[in-house]
Amino acid sequence: MAKKGSKSAKMTRVSPLKPGLRGASRLVQSRIHAGFRSATLSRQSMLRFSSSVLFALLTLAFIALWLGGHLPTMRDNLETFKQERLMAVGFTVERIDVTGEGRLNEADVRAAVGIYEGDYFFGADLKRAQRNTESLPWVDRAVVRRLWPNRIVVQLVETTPYALFQENGVVHLTDRDGMIVAPYTVETASLPAGLRLFTGTDAAIHAEEMTQLMEAHPVVWDKTKALTRYPSGRWDLTLIGGQILRLPRDETAKALRRFTAIDPQTTQRFSIVDLRLDDRITLTPATSADA
C-alpha cells in the first residue's frame, strides 16, 4: 500500500480488447456474414426450385387439358365469366338507332341487324350486321357502329332508282348498273321523276349507256317513255303518243338527228318511223285504232 504523500505508482493502460480477442471477434463476424450469405443463397435456390416445380406442373396440366380436349371449354367458360361480369356492371346494348330508312321498314332493318336491347355490348357482331343490312332491298351501303357507352347506330344509304326494267311481265326498279333494287309498285314513294321503262335482252345493263346517248337529243328523249333492246343490240323507242322509232344498231345518234330534222307535224301522222336504213326513212301510217 503506498504511503500518503508518496509518488503515485506508475499505471499502465490496458486495451479494451486484447489482440487475441480482436482476432476472435473478426472470426465470429466473418462466420456470421457467411451464414447470412448461405441463408440468402438457400432462399434463392429454394425459390428457383419452387418456380421450376410450379412451371413443370402447369406445363403438365396444360398438356393434359390439351390432350383431353378441354381447352376450348375452359376458354369458353372464361369468356362467359368475363362477359357476365361486364354485363353486370352495365356493358349492355340499351339503344339501337336506325337512320336513313326512308323507303324501308325499320322493323326489317332491325331484324337484319340482329342486335337487340340487352345484348352484350362488346359481343355485337358489327360486320355480320352490316352484311345482312346491305342485302336488303334499297340499301346501297350500311354502316353499323358502337356508340359508347350503350348504343348501336345503323346508318343507311339508300339506292337511287335509275330506271324501270320489265322482265316476264314484272316491272322492277334498277340502279345505274342495271341491278334490280326492288319490285315496282304504284305505292312506291319518293321515286325520281322521269324514269323510263326498259325491256328486252340485257336492257337493264345497257340502260345507262342508252340514257346518256338519248340525253344528247332532248327533243326525242323528252317524248320517250319506253325503250326496247333486241338481241342484235339495236333499240326501238316508244314515244308518249305511242309512236315507235326503229333505230339502227350502229350510228344511232345519226339516225336520231335525221328524225329531229323532219317536221314533227309530218311524223306524228305515222305509227312507226323506221330509221334502220341509212338512205331512207320508212313510215307506217297510223290506223284508226292507233289514233
Short mmCIF file of C-alpha atoms in Angstrom, two decimals, residues 129-270:
data_model
loop_
_atom_site.label_atom_id
_atom_site.label_comp_id
_atom_site.label_asym_id
_atom_site.label_seq_id
_atom_site.Cartn_x
_atom_site.Cartn_y
_atom_site.Cartn_z
CA ALA A 129 -74.93 -6.83 -89.12
CA GLN A 130 -73.53 -4.69 -91.94
CA ARG A 131 -73.58 -7.58 -94.46
CA ASN A 132 -77.15 -8.50 -93.59
CA THR A 133 -78.33 -4.90 -93.77
CA GLU A 134 -76.70 -4.28 -97.15
CA SER A 135 -78.54 -7.33 -98.53
CA LEU A 136 -81.89 -5.59 -98.00
CA PRO A 137 -83.69 -4.00 -100.96
CA TRP A 138 -82.99 -0.29 -101.41
CA VAL A 139 -79.81 -0.41 -99.30
CA ASP A 140 -76.75 0.70 -101.20
CA ARG A 141 -74.40 0.98 -98.22
CA ALA A 142 -74.73 0.49 -94.48
CA VAL A 143 -72.53 1.50 -91.56
CA VAL A 144 -73.03 -0.22 -88.20
CA ARG A 145 -71.01 1.06 -85.26
CA ARG A 146 -70.89 1.17 -81.49
CA LEU A 147 -71.51 4.48 -79.75
CA TRP A 148 -70.15 4.48 -76.22
CA PRO A 149 -71.38 3.51 -73.74
CA ASN A 150 -74.52 1.59 -74.73
CA ARG A 151 -75.77 2.47 -78.24
CA ILE A 152 -75.62 0.76 -81.63
CA VAL A 153 -76.06 3.12 -84.59
CA VAL A 154 -77.10 1.88 -88.06
CA GLN A 155 -76.67 4.42 -90.87
CA LEU A 156 -78.19 3.55 -94.26
CA VAL A 157 -77.50 4.99 -97.69
CA GLU A 158 -80.37 4.06 -99.98
CA THR A 159 -80.06 3.23 -103.64
CA THR A 160 -81.38 5.85 -106.04
CA PRO A 161 -83.54 4.17 -108.72
CA TYR A 162 -82.22 4.80 -112.20
CA ALA A 163 -84.71 3.05 -114.48
CA LEU A 164 -87.64 0.67 -114.71
CA PHE A 165 -86.96 -2.77 -116.12
CA GLN A 166 -89.69 -5.16 -117.27
CA GLU A 167 -88.96 -8.86 -117.42
CA ASN A 168 -91.53 -11.65 -117.80
CA GLY A 169 -94.31 -9.17 -117.24
CA VAL A 170 -92.89 -7.93 -113.93
CA VAL A 171 -91.54 -4.38 -113.58
CA HIS A 172 -88.53 -3.77 -111.34
CA LEU A 173 -86.61 -0.72 -110.22
CA THR A 174 -82.92 -0.89 -111.13
CA ASP A 175 -79.80 1.09 -110.25
CA ARG A 176 -77.30 2.63 -112.66
CA ASP A 177 -75.51 -0.70 -113.08
CA GLY A 178 -78.69 -2.48 -114.07
CA MET A 179 -79.00 -4.36 -110.79
CA ILE A 180 -82.55 -4.89 -109.56
CA VAL A 181 -83.32 -2.82 -106.49
CA ALA A 182 -86.90 -3.82 -105.73
CA PRO A 183 -90.18 -4.64 -107.46
CA TYR A 184 -92.00 -1.58 -108.74
CA THR A 185 -95.41 -0.78 -107.33
CA VAL A 186 -97.61 2.25 -107.72
CA GLU A 187 -97.31 2.75 -103.95
CA THR A 188 -93.53 3.14 -104.15
CA ALA A 189 -92.78 6.55 -102.68
CA SER A 190 -90.17 9.19 -103.44
CA LEU A 191 -89.24 7.92 -106.90
CA PRO A 192 -87.26 10.28 -109.12
CA ALA A 193 -89.35 11.85 -111.87
CA GLY A 194 -88.97 10.73 -115.47
CA LEU A 195 -87.91 7.10 -115.02
CA ARG A 196 -88.01 5.30 -118.38
CA LEU A 197 -89.10 1.72 -118.90
CA PHE A 198 -86.50 -0.62 -120.42
CA THR A 199 -87.38 -4.02 -121.85
CA GLY A 200 -85.66 -6.71 -123.86
CA THR A 201 -82.33 -8.52 -123.88
CA ASP A 202 -79.86 -7.04 -121.34
CA ALA A 203 -81.81 -3.79 -121.45
CA ALA A 204 -81.20 -3.02 -117.78
CA ILE A 205 -77.44 -3.47 -118.13
CA HIS A 206 -77.27 -1.08 -121.10
CA ALA A 207 -79.81 1.41 -119.71
CA GLU A 208 -77.22 3.96 -118.54
CA GLU A 209 -75.36 3.84 -121.85
CA MET A 210 -78.55 4.38 -123.86
CA THR A 211 -79.76 7.09 -121.49
CA GLN A 212 -76.57 9.10 -121.95
CA LEU A 213 -76.93 8.83 -125.72
CA MET A 214 -80.57 9.92 -125.63
CA GLU A 215 -79.92 12.87 -123.30
CA ALA A 216 -77.88 14.39 -126.12
CA HIS A 217 -81.12 14.52 -128.14
CA PRO A 218 -83.59 16.07 -125.68
CA VAL A 219 -86.29 16.66 -128.31
CA VAL A 220 -86.69 12.90 -128.70
CA TRP A 221 -85.75 11.91 -125.14
CA ASP A 222 -88.40 14.13 -123.55
CA LYS A 223 -91.04 12.28 -125.60
CA THR A 224 -89.69 8.78 -124.91
CA LYS A 225 -91.47 6.63 -122.35
CA ALA A 226 -90.06 3.15 -123.12
CA LEU A 227 -87.04 1.58 -124.80
CA THR A 228 -86.80 -1.97 -126.12
CA ARG A 229 -83.48 -3.67 -126.82
CA TYR A 230 -83.18 -6.58 -129.26
CA PRO A 231 -80.61 -9.41 -129.29
CA SER A 232 -78.79 -7.72 -132.19
CA GLY A 233 -78.10 -4.75 -129.91
CA ARG A 234 -80.38 -2.22 -131.59
CA TRP A 235 -83.22 -0.30 -129.90
CA ASP A 236 -86.82 0.70 -130.51
CA LEU A 237 -88.18 3.83 -128.85
CA THR A 238 -91.81 4.13 -127.81
CA LEU A 239 -92.87 7.76 -127.59
CA ILE A 240 -95.54 9.17 -125.31
CA GLY A 241 -98.20 9.16 -128.03
CA GLY A 242 -97.49 5.52 -128.87
CA GLN A 243 -95.33 6.20 -131.92
CA ILE A 244 -92.41 3.78 -132.40
CA LEU A 245 -88.97 4.75 -133.70
CA ARG A 246 -86.90 1.85 -135.03
CA LEU A 247 -83.23 2.70 -134.59
CA PRO A 248 -80.23 1.03 -136.27
CA ARG A 249 -77.63 -0.86 -134.25
CA ASP A 250 -74.83 1.41 -135.49
CA GLU A 251 -74.81 5.18 -135.91
CA THR A 252 -77.78 5.58 -133.62
CA ALA A 253 -77.00 9.24 -132.95
CA LYS A 254 -77.00 9.97 -136.70
CA ALA A 255 -80.43 8.32 -137.06
CA LEU A 256 -81.82 10.45 -134.23
CA ARG A 257 -80.54 13.62 -135.90
CA ARG A 258 -82.29 12.57 -139.13
CA PHE A 259 -85.53 12.14 -137.23
CA THR A 260 -85.37 15.50 -135.49
CA ALA A 261 -84.76 17.17 -138.86
CA ILE A 262 -88.22 16.10 -140.02
CA ASP A 263 -91.19 18.35 -139.34
CA PRO A 264 -92.99 16.90 -136.27
CA GLN A 265 -96.33 17.65 -137.92
CA THR A 266 -95.33 15.21 -140.64
CA THR A 267 -94.07 12.34 -138.48
CA GLN A 268 -96.88 12.41 -135.95
CA ARG A 269 -99.31 11.01 -138.54
CA PHE A 270 -97.31 7.78 -138.62
#
